[in-house]
Amino acid sequence: MLDVQALPLPYFLLRVRVAAMEPAEPGQFVMVAGANRPEPYLRRAFSVYDQEAAADGSLVISLLGKVIGRGTEALAACLPGERIPVLGPLGRGFHSVASRISGYDGSGSGRAALVAGGIGSAGLGLLAQALARAGRSFDFFYGGRSAEDLVEAETFRRLSERTGGRLVKTTEDGSAGERGLITVPLKAGLRAGAGYTTVCTCGPHGLMAAVAGIAAASGVVGEAATETPMGCGYGACLGCAVTLKNGGYALCCRQGPVFRLDEVAW
Amino acid sequence: MSGDAARRSSPDLSTRVGPLRLQNPILTASGTFGYGLEFADRADLHRLGGLVTKGLSLEPLAGNPPVRIAETRGGMLNSIGLQNIGVDRFLSDVLPGLKDLPPKVIVNLFGYAQDEYVRLAERVDPYEGVAAVELNVSCPNVSKGGIEFGHDPEILAGLVRRVRSATGKPIVVKLSPNVTSPQDLGRAAKDGGADILSAVNTFVGMAIDTATMRPVLSTVRGGLSGPAIKPLALRIVFDVAREVDLPVIGIGGIETVDDVLEFLLAGASAVQVGTALFRDPRTAERLVDGLRERLRTGGIPSVDSLIGAAARPE
Ligand SMILES: Cc1cc2nc3c(=O)[nH]c(=O)nc-3n(C[C@H](O)[C@H](O)[C@H](O)COP(=O)(O)OP(=O)(O)OC[C@H]3O[C@@H](n4cnc5c(N)ncnc54)[C@H](O)[C@@H]3O)c2cc1C
Ligand SMILES: Cc1cc2nc3c(=O)[nH]c(=O)nc-3n(C[C@H](O)[C@H](O)[C@H](O)COP(=O)(O)O)c2cc1C
Ligand code: FES
C-alpha cells in the first residue's frame, strides 16, 4: 500500500504496489481486503482503475472506491505502508466489441461512447486511457446523484478531449451538468448521429440495463462491466452467476465481468 | 523420541485414512476448488494431501439463479445449486490431468435417486485415478417425498449398501450437520459399508436484505460455511469419531494451523479446507507448511500421534 487518498466523501483512491502481477487489461479487476482483518470475511472485487510499472519491475495499481459497507470501510481505513492482500488481475476485460469495432488496439473505426454511473467510472479508467493512447475518439458520459459522485470528472475530461471527444455530465440534483439521468444525453447523442459504433458502460444495474436497451434500439454494439456478489473472484465458488439471454448462466469473475450488452438478460 | 531429536528430523505428515494413504492430512473440500486443475496457476496442487472434486451428477447441471451467495459474519451462505460439468466430462477431460499428481483425487457424487448414485459409482469405478468416492447425501430423495438421504438412517444405510455393490473404491460418506445426532447417521453409513466418514457439510441458514425486505438468496435458504461453523463442526467430528468405528475427515471453517490441530485432536484423521480457499487460493498449501512447522517446533513426530488425543482420558 503506497498511499490512500481521501477524495470527497465517500470516495477514496488507493495506490498499491504489487510485487508480481501482470498489468491488467481494461475492465479486469483484483480481489482485495483491508490489512490483517478477519472481517469482513470475503475479499472485495475492485476494478484496476489505473496502473503504472515501477522502476523495480513491480506494478503500482490504483483502486477507486466508494465506501458502502464493511469491505470498503476496511479498505478506506488502510494506512500507507500497510500490507494488504491483492489477487489478480482477474476476469476478462473489454475485449470483443472494444477491440473489433472501436478498437483500443487501433484496428477499429468509429467513435465510442463510454457511460459511467458514479463509482462505475472505476471500471472504465483503463479503457479510457487505452482509447486515448490509440487515438480513438470517445465521449465520456458521466452520471451521478450529485456533483460529488462525478469524482474523477477532470481525468475523464482530459482523456476524452485528447481524442477530440468530450465529457458529458448529468446529476439527479442538478449540482453538476444537466439535471437528470445520463441516459438522456446518450440517447440524444445516438439520435444526433454522433458517429458512435460502440457503447461501453459500467455502473448500477439499472443504468447498464437502460444503456443496453438504448444501444439495441440504435443498432450499436457494446459491452458492460457487470457486478455480482463474489465469493472468490477466481472461479472456485461458482457464486457469481450472471443470467444470460439464452437462459444459461455465466461466471462474472471468469467469463466476465465484461459481457456483450446483447448477451445479458438485464 | 526426545523433542530435540524430533526437531532435527522432519516430522511425518503422512496419514492413513482407512484404506487411503495421503502424503499429508490437508485436502480441499468439494465445491470450493472446482475440479482442481483450473487453478494450477494460483495454487501448488502437488503439495495437497488430496483434492475433492465439485459434486458430480450424471448430467451436467446449470445451477441456481442468482443471487447465489451472501456473506455473513465469519463466513458465507451459498445456494450454488450443485452446478457441475457432469461425470462423463470430468472423467474424459479433467481426470487425465489430475491422475498423476501426488494428491489423492476423491470424486464427490450426488443424485436425486438411489439409482443415480449407483450409476455414478459404476461410472467412476474403472478409473484408476479415482482414489475414492465421497457421497454428498445432503440431497433430497425425490422418490421418498424429498427427505434428504443423509437425514434418515435407514435410507442412508440402504443407499450406501447399493453404492457398495457398485464399486470397489473406498466410500466416504459426507455427513449432514442438520440432524440432531449425526453419529446415528454415521453408524448407519458404516452398517451400509462405508469406509470413511467426512463431517460436515454446510449448515442450513438464511439472510434477509433489510433494504429490499426480501431473502438475499434466490432459493431463500442456503448452506452456511466458514469460520462461523467451526465450533459446531468440531463438536460433531468429536462425537462421530468417538461413537462410530470409522476414520473421519474433519470439515468446517478450517483456516489456521490451530484449526487443523483441533480437528485432528478431536479425532479426525485428515481435514478438508473449503471456504478459506475463497479468501486465498493458497490456504491449503499454507496449512501444509504451517502444520509441518508446528509439529517440528512442538517436537511432535507424526500426525498420527495427534489423532483423537483430546478424546482420550487424561
Ligand atoms: C468486477 C467488480 C468490480 C468492482 N469494482 C469496484 C471498484 O472499482 N470500486 C468500488 O468501489 N467497488 C467496486 N466493486 C464493488 C465492490 O466489490 C463491493 O461490492 C462494494 O464496494 C460494496 O462492498 P462493501 O463491503 O463496502 O459493502 P457490503 O458490506 O458488501 O454491502 C453493504 C450493503 O450495500 C449493498 N451493496 C453492495 N454493493 C453495492 C453497490 N455497488 N451499490 C449499492 N449497494 C451495494 C449490499 O447489498 C449490502 O446491503 C466491484 C464489484 C465487482 C463485482
Ligand atoms: C460454494 C460452496 C459450494 C459447495 N459445493 C459442495 C458440493 O458440490 N458438494 C459437497 O459435498 N459439498 C459442497 N460444499 C460444502 C463444502 O465441501 C464443505 O463441506 C463446507 O463448506 C464446510 O467447510 P468450510 O467451512 O471449510 O467451507 C460447498 C461449499 C461451498 C461454500
Ligand atoms: S466469484 Fe467465485 S466463481 Fe466467481
XYZ file of C-alpha atoms and ligand atoms in Angstrom:
668
model
C 0.000 0.000 0.000
C 1.622 3.219 -1.091
C -0.990 5.737 -0.169
C -4.628 6.315 0.495
C -6.023 9.433 -0.983
C -9.212 10.652 0.608
C -11.366 12.077 -2.140
C -14.574 13.949 -1.349
C -16.575 11.622 0.904
C -17.458 8.793 0.498
C -14.809 8.215 -2.197
C -11.202 7.143 -1.855
C -8.260 6.205 -4.042
C -5.756 3.523 -3.026
C -2.368 3.115 -4.599
C -0.882 -0.310 -4.052
C 2.469 -1.731 -5.096
C 2.088 -5.365 -6.137
C 5.218 -7.427 -6.475
C 4.322 -9.943 -9.115
C 1.267 -9.023 -11.087
C 0.723 -8.796 -14.811
C -0.674 -5.445 -15.895
C -4.469 -5.530 -16.047
C -6.424 -5.168 -19.262
C -9.182 -2.561 -19.357
C -12.099 -3.931 -17.323
C -10.114 -6.508 -15.350
C -10.238 -6.497 -11.562
C -8.457 -7.627 -8.408
C -9.708 -9.124 -5.139
C -8.582 -7.056 -2.147
C -9.170 -6.675 1.574
C -8.069 -4.407 4.378
C -4.825 -5.116 6.219
C -4.880 -8.000 8.745
C -8.612 -8.059 9.045
C -10.564 -11.222 9.745
C -13.755 -9.330 8.894
C -15.445 -8.908 6.580
C -14.702 -12.486 5.709
C -14.606 -12.328 1.933
C -12.388 -10.131 -0.186
C -13.930 -7.454 -2.404
C -13.668 -7.049 -6.163
C -12.135 -3.786 -7.348
C -11.541 -2.684 -10.906
C -8.000 -1.694 -11.697
C -8.610 1.987 -12.240
C -5.069 2.945 -13.168
C -1.673 1.264 -13.244
C 1.958 2.017 -13.913
C 5.060 -0.118 -13.993
C 7.573 0.886 -11.311
C 11.301 1.052 -11.952
C 11.953 -2.105 -9.901
C 9.662 -4.166 -12.128
C 6.746 -4.141 -9.718
C 3.380 -2.745 -10.686
C 1.587 0.088 -8.941
C -2.177 -0.130 -9.260
C -4.803 2.420 -8.300
C -8.201 1.443 -6.975
C -11.026 3.941 -6.939
C -13.578 3.133 -4.264
C -16.777 4.283 -2.673
C -17.474 3.450 0.960
C -20.686 1.424 1.051
C -20.340 -1.216 3.751
C -17.864 -3.238 5.763
C -15.437 -4.134 3.000
C -14.975 -0.673 1.610
C -14.807 0.819 5.130
C -11.903 -1.506 5.886
C -10.120 -0.530 2.685
C -10.632 3.187 3.143
C -9.193 2.839 6.655
C -5.922 1.323 5.401
C -2.759 3.211 6.231
C 0.158 3.891 3.925
C 2.772 1.185 4.421
C 0.293 -1.488 5.454
C 0.307 -4.773 3.569
C -2.984 -5.755 2.015
C -3.801 -8.933 0.067
C -4.278 -8.467 -3.681
C -5.209 -11.263 -6.101
C -5.257 -10.511 -9.798
C -5.587 -9.473 -12.490
C -8.841 -11.398 -12.789
C -11.610 -11.872 -15.322
C -11.985 -10.849 -18.940
C -11.981 -7.171 -19.734
C -13.382 -5.129 -22.591
C -12.396 -7.382 -25.433
C -14.635 -8.293 -28.316
C -16.507 -5.130 -29.161
C -13.990 -2.616 -27.987
C -11.111 -4.088 -29.917
C -13.031 -5.123 -33.014
C -15.029 -2.035 -33.708
C -13.718 0.928 -31.869
C -10.513 -0.742 -31.007
C -8.121 0.475 -28.428
C -5.683 -1.726 -30.294
C -6.007 0.763 -33.140
C -7.699 -1.651 -35.533
C -11.222 -0.327 -35.365
C -13.162 2.536 -36.753
C -15.823 4.870 -35.481
C -16.281 6.579 -32.151
C -17.091 5.159 -28.737
C -19.458 6.296 -26.024
C -18.301 5.429 -22.528
C -21.118 5.589 -19.981
C -20.349 5.592 -16.260
C -22.725 5.766 -13.339
C -20.983 7.080 -10.219
C -18.297 4.719 -8.939
C -18.751 2.684 -12.139
C -16.239 5.105 -13.589
C -13.568 2.964 -11.868
C -14.316 0.188 -14.358
C -13.753 2.491 -17.338
C -10.463 4.109 -16.289
C -8.078 1.815 -18.162
C -10.391 1.687 -21.175
C -10.462 5.470 -21.482
C -6.675 5.537 -21.250
C -6.300 2.813 -23.872
C -8.640 4.589 -26.285
C -6.774 7.852 -25.751
C -3.443 6.130 -26.364
C -4.755 4.538 -29.562
C -6.165 7.854 -30.713
C -9.728 6.515 -30.823
C -12.242 9.255 -30.290
C -14.726 8.840 -27.436
C -17.229 10.844 -25.438
C -17.480 10.150 -21.730
C -20.999 10.208 -20.280
C -20.760 10.582 -16.515
C -23.903 10.447 -14.403
C -24.392 10.617 -10.656
C -26.749 11.632 -7.926
C -24.890 14.881 -7.327
C -21.632 16.653 -8.153
C -19.540 14.670 -5.604
C -20.367 11.444 -7.428
C -18.536 12.583 -10.558
C -15.378 12.158 -8.570
C -12.967 11.700 -11.471
C -14.646 14.067 -13.930
C -11.465 16.041 -14.630
C -9.491 12.914 -15.536
C -12.139 11.774 -17.994
C -12.497 15.277 -19.412
C -8.777 15.363 -20.120
C -8.700 11.897 -21.687
C -11.768 12.362 -23.870
C -10.691 15.817 -25.049
C -7.337 14.391 -26.055
C -9.211 12.233 -28.575
C -11.359 15.084 -29.852
C -14.276 13.895 -27.730
C -15.892 15.475 -24.704
C -17.175 14.903 -21.200
C -20.948 14.981 -20.715
C -22.178 15.245 -17.133
C -25.585 14.848 -15.549
C -26.683 14.798 -11.918
C -30.047 13.954 -10.460
C -29.990 17.069 -8.254
C -28.598 19.348 -10.930
C -25.481 20.240 -8.934
C -23.259 19.489 -11.941
C -24.090 19.264 -15.639
C -27.663 18.862 -16.794
C -30.232 17.774 -14.239
C -31.463 14.255 -14.932
C -30.222 10.840 -15.939
C -27.171 10.247 -18.094
C -29.196 8.108 -20.482
C -30.927 11.253 -21.759
C -27.865 12.841 -23.435
C -26.661 9.376 -24.502
C -29.899 8.784 -26.363
C -29.772 12.269 -27.867
C -26.179 11.748 -28.991
C -27.042 8.483 -30.697
C -30.012 10.077 -32.401
C -27.991 13.110 -33.500
C -25.549 10.867 -35.321
C -22.504 11.380 -33.143
C -20.904 8.524 -35.047
C -20.780 6.032 -32.181
C -20.173 2.463 -33.202
C -19.576 1.193 -29.662
C -21.007 1.801 -26.212
C -19.116 0.650 -23.130
C -20.705 1.026 -19.725
C -20.131 0.389 -16.048
C -22.408 1.410 -13.220
C -25.536 0.422 -11.351
C -27.511 -2.446 -12.844
C -30.406 -0.182 -13.854
C -28.116 2.123 -15.804
C -26.418 -0.696 -17.684
C -29.788 -2.267 -18.490
C -31.005 1.071 -19.860
C -27.831 1.524 -21.895
C -28.286 -1.973 -23.335
C -31.785 -1.033 -24.424
C -30.705 2.255 -25.981
C -27.798 0.621 -27.803
C -30.019 -2.131 -29.190
C -32.605 0.394 -30.387
C -29.871 2.339 -32.174
C -28.176 -0.675 -33.671
C -24.955 -0.010 -31.794
C -22.990 -2.836 -30.192
C -21.390 -2.571 -26.816
C -20.157 -4.107 -23.621
C -20.850 -3.719 -19.918
C -18.625 -4.372 -16.920
C -21.094 -6.185 -14.669
C -21.123 -6.693 -10.929
C -22.346 -9.562 -8.769
C -21.579 -10.661 -5.227
C -18.317 -12.592 -5.408
C -17.058 -15.280 -3.106
C -13.622 -15.824 -4.564
C -13.145 -13.835 -7.788
C -11.185 -16.631 -9.461
C -13.741 -19.235 -10.492
C -13.755 -21.529 -7.483
C -17.082 -20.881 -5.751
C -19.482 -20.572 -8.716
C -21.295 -17.909 -6.718
C -21.135 -15.076 -9.253
C -23.688 -16.226 -11.827
C -24.910 -13.719 -14.411
C -28.077 -14.749 -16.230
C -27.724 -14.695 -19.995
C -30.435 -14.163 -22.596
C -30.012 -17.743 -23.792
C -31.228 -18.873 -20.362
C -27.829 -20.062 -19.197
C -25.508 -18.640 -16.576
C -22.014 -17.248 -16.937
C -19.498 -16.633 -14.170
C -18.986 -12.916 -13.691
C -15.436 -13.432 -12.446
C -14.226 -15.703 -15.245
C -16.328 -15.225 -18.369
C -16.929 -11.604 -17.272
C -17.036 -9.172 -15.656
C -17.330 -7.626 -19.141
C -20.142 -9.050 -21.274
C -21.678 -8.006 -24.556
C -24.701 -5.806 -23.909
C -26.880 -8.074 -26.023
C -25.974 -11.336 -24.306
C -27.008 -10.450 -20.732
C -30.603 -10.923 -19.561
C -30.924 -7.487 -17.974
C 11.905 -39.551 20.561
C 13.027 -36.531 22.534
C 11.835 -33.100 21.462
C 15.288 -32.235 20.192
C 15.586 -35.293 18.014
C 12.145 -34.665 16.552
C 13.110 -31.115 15.781
C 16.096 -32.273 13.796
C 14.202 -34.808 11.741
C 11.366 -33.736 9.524
C 8.004 -34.629 11.059
C 5.914 -37.230 9.283
C 2.853 -35.588 7.795
C 1.576 -38.673 6.028
C -1.640 -40.112 7.298
C -3.754 -43.173 6.742
C -7.471 -42.624 6.435
C -8.940 -46.105 6.312
C -7.747 -47.578 3.022
C -6.402 -44.194 1.802
C -2.792 -43.152 2.253
C -2.238 -39.406 1.977
C 1.058 -37.507 1.827
C -0.417 -35.064 4.340
C -3.789 -34.583 6.008
C -4.834 -31.415 4.128
C -7.457 -31.796 1.377
C -9.581 -29.279 -0.488
C -13.336 -29.570 0.135
C -15.926 -30.311 -2.510
C -17.335 -27.307 -4.315
C -14.669 -24.942 -3.107
C -11.871 -25.644 -5.578
C -13.659 -26.648 -8.750
C -12.005 -29.690 -10.292
C -8.565 -28.557 -9.132
C -6.793 -28.239 -12.460
C -8.244 -24.877 -13.392
C -6.311 -23.284 -10.518
C -2.941 -24.860 -11.187
C -1.544 -21.366 -11.767
C -2.900 -19.996 -8.468
C -2.020 -22.846 -6.131
C 0.543 -25.629 -5.957
C -1.623 -28.699 -6.343
C 1.333 -31.038 -5.835
C 1.527 -30.206 -2.169
C -2.043 -31.092 -1.220
C -2.881 -34.315 0.567
C -5.956 -34.720 -1.560
C -8.445 -32.979 -3.698
C -12.204 -33.491 -3.549
C -13.988 -32.535 -6.761
C -17.028 -30.349 -7.095
C -20.120 -32.553 -6.713
C -20.739 -34.509 -9.920
C -24.049 -35.732 -11.288
C -24.914 -37.972 -14.234
C -25.846 -34.997 -16.413
C -24.328 -31.502 -16.325
C -26.300 -29.028 -14.184
C -26.571 -25.250 -14.700
C -27.131 -24.417 -11.038
C -29.431 -21.921 -9.333
C -30.312 -18.412 -10.494
C -28.521 -15.520 -8.809
C -28.215 -14.401 -6.026
C -26.203 -17.479 -5.044
C -24.029 -16.264 -2.180
C -24.365 -13.997 0.827
C -21.559 -13.036 3.135
C -22.231 -13.433 6.853
C -20.170 -12.730 9.977
C -17.289 -15.158 9.788
C -18.452 -16.942 6.695
C -20.975 -17.151 3.910
C -24.189 -18.748 2.733
C -24.339 -20.455 -0.642
C -27.010 -21.893 -2.854
C -24.940 -22.704 -5.917
C -27.354 -25.474 -6.844
C -24.692 -28.094 -7.497
C -23.679 -26.630 -10.855
C -21.256 -29.086 -12.482
C -19.939 -30.396 -15.785
C -21.305 -33.910 -15.317
C -19.388 -37.073 -14.505
C -18.553 -38.031 -18.098
C -16.835 -34.781 -18.954
C -14.951 -34.926 -15.681
C -13.660 -38.408 -16.474
C -12.705 -37.606 -20.061
C -11.429 -34.009 -19.799
C -10.252 -33.411 -16.229
C -9.168 -36.660 -14.629
C -6.312 -37.321 -17.089
C -4.651 -34.095 -15.935
C -5.083 -34.910 -12.258
C -4.379 -38.585 -12.007
C -0.590 -38.418 -11.953
C -0.349 -35.678 -9.322
C 0.630 -36.642 -5.775
C -2.671 -35.619 -4.107
C -5.343 -38.305 -3.985
C -8.374 -37.481 -6.112
C -11.681 -38.055 -4.352
C -14.729 -37.757 -6.544
C -17.772 -36.189 -4.880
C -21.062 -37.647 -6.167
C -24.701 -36.728 -5.717
C -28.081 -37.665 -7.121
C -31.762 -37.293 -6.520
C -32.491 -41.022 -6.508
C -30.601 -44.092 -5.279
C -30.142 -45.253 -8.816
C -28.289 -42.103 -9.795
C -25.671 -42.625 -7.066
C -25.298 -46.250 -8.142
C -24.798 -45.352 -11.784
C -22.303 -42.629 -10.845
C -20.320 -45.090 -8.749
C -20.328 -47.604 -11.598
C -19.146 -44.932 -13.987
C -16.097 -43.899 -11.948
C -15.254 -47.401 -10.718
C -12.933 -48.395 -13.607
C -10.770 -45.260 -13.344
C -7.514 -45.798 -11.532
C -7.027 -42.087 -10.937
C -10.036 -42.016 -8.647
C -8.805 -42.821 -5.135
C -12.236 -42.819 -3.501
C -15.797 -41.617 -3.906
C -17.383 -39.186 -1.482
C -21.175 -39.299 -1.325
C -22.898 -35.963 -0.806
C -26.055 -37.206 0.899
C -27.466 -33.731 1.602
C -29.753 -34.053 -1.402
C -33.493 -34.569 -1.397
C -34.566 -38.101 -2.288
C -37.218 -37.380 -4.851
C -38.896 -40.785 -4.594
C -39.163 -40.535 -0.789
C -41.009 -37.215 -0.646
C -37.851 -35.150 -0.738
C -36.299 -36.147 2.590
C -32.531 -35.888 2.366
C -30.666 -39.188 2.049
C -28.461 -38.120 4.901
C -31.313 -37.420 7.303
C -32.743 -40.918 7.720
C -30.563 -43.775 8.995
C -32.453 -46.467 7.103
C -32.458 -44.613 3.795
C -28.783 -43.773 4.214
C -27.754 -47.343 5.044
C -29.723 -48.583 2.037
C -28.072 -46.052 -0.259
C -24.556 -46.868 0.897
C -25.261 -50.602 0.571
C -26.269 -50.143 -3.080
C -23.218 -47.991 -3.839
C -21.043 -50.552 -2.065
C -22.155 -53.206 -4.503
C -21.402 -50.887 -7.443
C -17.782 -50.027 -6.681
C -14.693 -51.401 -5.044
C -13.404 -47.883 -4.372
C -13.278 -46.673 -0.794
C -16.572 -44.953 0.040
C -16.583 -41.712 2.019
C -20.000 -40.655 3.317
C -20.260 -36.916 3.931
C -22.499 -36.291 6.906
C -25.078 -33.544 7.095
C -24.884 -31.412 10.239
C -28.580 -30.595 10.036
C -29.718 -33.533 12.157
C -29.980 -33.995 15.909
C -27.451 -36.778 16.112
C -25.002 -37.047 13.211
C -23.330 -40.018 14.897
C -26.502 -42.077 14.312
C -26.218 -41.365 10.605
C -22.527 -42.194 10.759
C -23.381 -45.553 12.269
C -25.943 -46.153 9.532
C -23.329 -45.343 6.884
C -20.988 -47.852 8.469
C -23.719 -50.501 8.504
C -24.192 -49.845 4.800
C -20.497 -50.486 4.161
C -18.856 -47.033 4.212
C -15.092 -46.941 4.749
C -14.714 -43.344 5.870
C -16.942 -40.529 7.151
C -16.448 -36.882 6.342
C -18.073 -34.257 8.515
C -19.555 -31.815 7.933
C -21.459 -30.394 5.005
C -22.906 -26.870 5.321
C -25.462 -25.817 7.936
C -28.807 -24.623 6.564
C -29.262 -20.908 7.109
C -30.606 -17.741 5.538
C -30.097 -13.987 5.254
C -32.543 -11.153 4.636
C -31.772 -7.895 2.851
C -33.199 -5.207 5.106
C -33.317 -2.679 2.274
C -35.492 -4.803 -0.027
C -37.036 -6.753 2.897
C -36.549 -9.955 0.877
C -34.368 -13.036 1.403
C -30.920 -12.440 -0.108
C -30.591 -15.847 -1.785
C -32.804 -16.748 -4.735
C -33.509 -20.070 -3.030
C -34.229 -18.391 0.344
C -32.189 -20.993 2.290
C -28.530 -21.719 1.747
C -25.603 -23.550 3.285
C -23.502 -21.770 5.904
C -19.743 -22.330 5.805
C -16.569 -20.672 7.021
C -15.061 -19.960 10.467
C -18.530 -19.317 11.904
C -19.316 -23.055 11.803
C -16.016 -24.344 13.163
C -17.041 -24.995 16.783
C -20.244 -26.683 15.627
C -18.379 -28.860 13.140
C -15.686 -29.708 15.691
C -18.277 -30.956 18.183
C -19.790 -33.207 15.520
C -16.406 -34.612 14.498
C -15.602 -35.279 18.165
C -18.876 -37.163 18.732
C -18.738 -39.089 15.469
C -15.104 -40.102 15.902
C -15.789 -41.374 19.415
C -19.000 -43.199 18.692
C -18.532 -44.643 15.218
C -15.754 -47.043 14.443
C -14.665 -45.439 11.155
C -11.962 -42.907 10.296
C -13.253 -39.343 9.993
C -12.245 -36.449 7.755
C -12.986 -33.163 9.544
C -14.529 -30.242 7.641
C -15.871 -26.871 8.689
C -14.366 -23.430 8.906
C -10.750 -24.570 8.829
C -8.340 -21.753 8.054
C -5.415 -21.836 10.507
C -2.954 -24.464 11.721
C -4.691 -24.389 15.088
C -7.969 -25.243 13.390
C -6.287 -28.249 11.751
C -4.810 -29.365 15.065
C -8.162 -29.043 16.826
C -9.850 -31.301 14.297
C -7.038 -33.867 14.491
C -7.154 -33.806 18.289
C -10.947 -34.226 18.148
C -10.441 -37.447 16.228
C -10.194 -36.545 12.548
C -7.525 -38.391 10.538
C -7.434 -35.628 7.909
C -9.232 -32.386 7.143
C -10.779 -30.595 4.186
C -10.421 -26.871 3.663
C -13.278 -25.094 1.907
C -14.413 -21.511 2.184
C -10.989 -20.328 3.363
C -9.749 -21.002 -0.179
C -12.001 -18.195 -1.414
C -10.026 -15.690 0.646
C -6.744 -17.118 -0.515
C -6.271 -19.914 -3.070
C -3.024 -20.867 -1.310
C -4.664 -21.554 2.056
C -4.352 -25.347 1.800
C -0.647 -25.412 0.928
C -0.007 -22.760 3.575
C -1.592 -25.127 6.104
C 0.661 -27.980 4.958
C 3.740 -25.825 5.622
C 2.317 -24.481 8.864
C 1.443 -27.921 10.160
C 4.909 -29.252 9.392
C 6.458 -26.298 11.172
C 4.186 -26.680 14.184
C 4.976 -30.368 14.537
C 8.668 -29.605 14.241
C 8.718 -26.870 16.867
C 6.411 -28.853 19.151
C 8.582 -31.943 18.933
C 5.631 -33.957 17.636
C 6.959 -36.778 15.442
C 3.852 -37.512 13.388
C 0.281 -36.557 12.618
C -0.805 -39.990 13.841
C 0.121 -39.224 17.405
C -2.346 -36.336 17.491
C -5.442 -38.052 16.170
C -8.137 -38.237 18.806
C -5.838 -37.169 21.642
C -8.470 -34.841 23.055
C -10.932 -37.696 23.385
C -8.628 -39.950 25.378
C -8.954 -39.949 29.178
C -6.254 -37.871 30.870
C -15.962 -6.937 -11.013
C -16.264 -5.930 -9.940
C -15.540 -4.754 -9.890
C -15.795 -3.814 -8.888
N -15.074 -2.668 -8.868
C -15.270 -1.761 -7.899
C -14.492 -0.563 -7.848
O -13.619 -0.345 -8.691
N -14.723 0.323 -6.857
C -15.684 0.096 -5.895
O -15.847 0.941 -5.000
N -16.424 -1.027 -5.894
C -16.241 -1.966 -6.870
N -16.998 -3.127 -6.883
C -17.959 -3.349 -5.793
C -17.240 -3.886 -4.549
O -16.664 -5.144 -4.819
C -18.180 -4.062 -3.344
O -19.197 -4.966 -3.622
C -18.834 -2.795 -2.928
O -17.875 -1.809 -2.787
C -19.571 -2.963 -1.590
O -18.732 -3.590 -0.641
P -18.830 -3.301 0.903
O -18.110 -4.361 1.617
O -18.424 -1.906 1.196
O -20.380 -3.402 1.200
P -21.141 -4.657 1.786
O -20.925 -4.694 3.256
O -20.799 -5.838 0.999
O -22.610 -4.225 1.442
C -23.343 -3.322 2.268
C -24.739 -3.188 1.697
O -24.679 -2.487 0.460
C -25.246 -3.240 -0.591
N -24.382 -3.076 -1.763
C -23.367 -3.868 -2.163
N -22.785 -3.398 -3.284
C -23.452 -2.283 -3.590
C -23.334 -1.333 -4.637
N -22.411 -1.474 -5.604
N -24.174 -0.288 -4.638
C -25.113 -0.147 -3.669
N -25.277 -1.011 -2.667
C -24.471 -2.060 -2.622
C -25.235 -4.660 -0.119
O -26.326 -5.396 -0.667
C -25.388 -4.530 1.389
O -26.721 -4.449 1.771
C -16.790 -4.061 -7.889
C -17.503 -5.265 -7.938
C -17.263 -6.193 -8.932
C -18.029 -7.480 -8.953
C -19.674 -22.505 -2.601
C -19.714 -23.872 -1.978
C -20.024 -24.992 -2.769
C -20.078 -26.267 -2.216
N -20.370 -27.339 -3.008
C -20.392 -28.598 -2.483
C -20.631 -29.738 -3.305
O -20.801 -29.643 -4.529
N -20.678 -30.968 -2.702
C -20.466 -31.126 -1.358
O -20.490 -32.265 -0.864
N -20.195 -30.068 -0.563
C -20.157 -28.806 -1.097
N -19.869 -27.731 -0.268
C -19.608 -27.937 1.171
C -18.097 -27.936 1.477
O -17.454 -29.006 0.837
C -17.837 -28.004 2.990
O -18.407 -29.193 3.492
C -18.432 -26.842 3.750
O -18.301 -25.653 3.015
C -17.816 -26.629 5.137
O -16.420 -26.372 5.067
P -15.766 -24.879 5.067
O -16.371 -24.154 6.234
O -14.306 -25.104 5.174
O -16.173 -24.273 3.777
C -19.826 -26.441 -0.827
C -19.494 -25.320 -0.049
C -19.423 -24.045 -0.597
C -19.066 -22.872 0.276
S -16.633 -15.252 -7.551
Fe -16.246 -17.296 -7.085
S -16.600 -18.215 -9.018
Fe -16.830 -16.151 -9.468
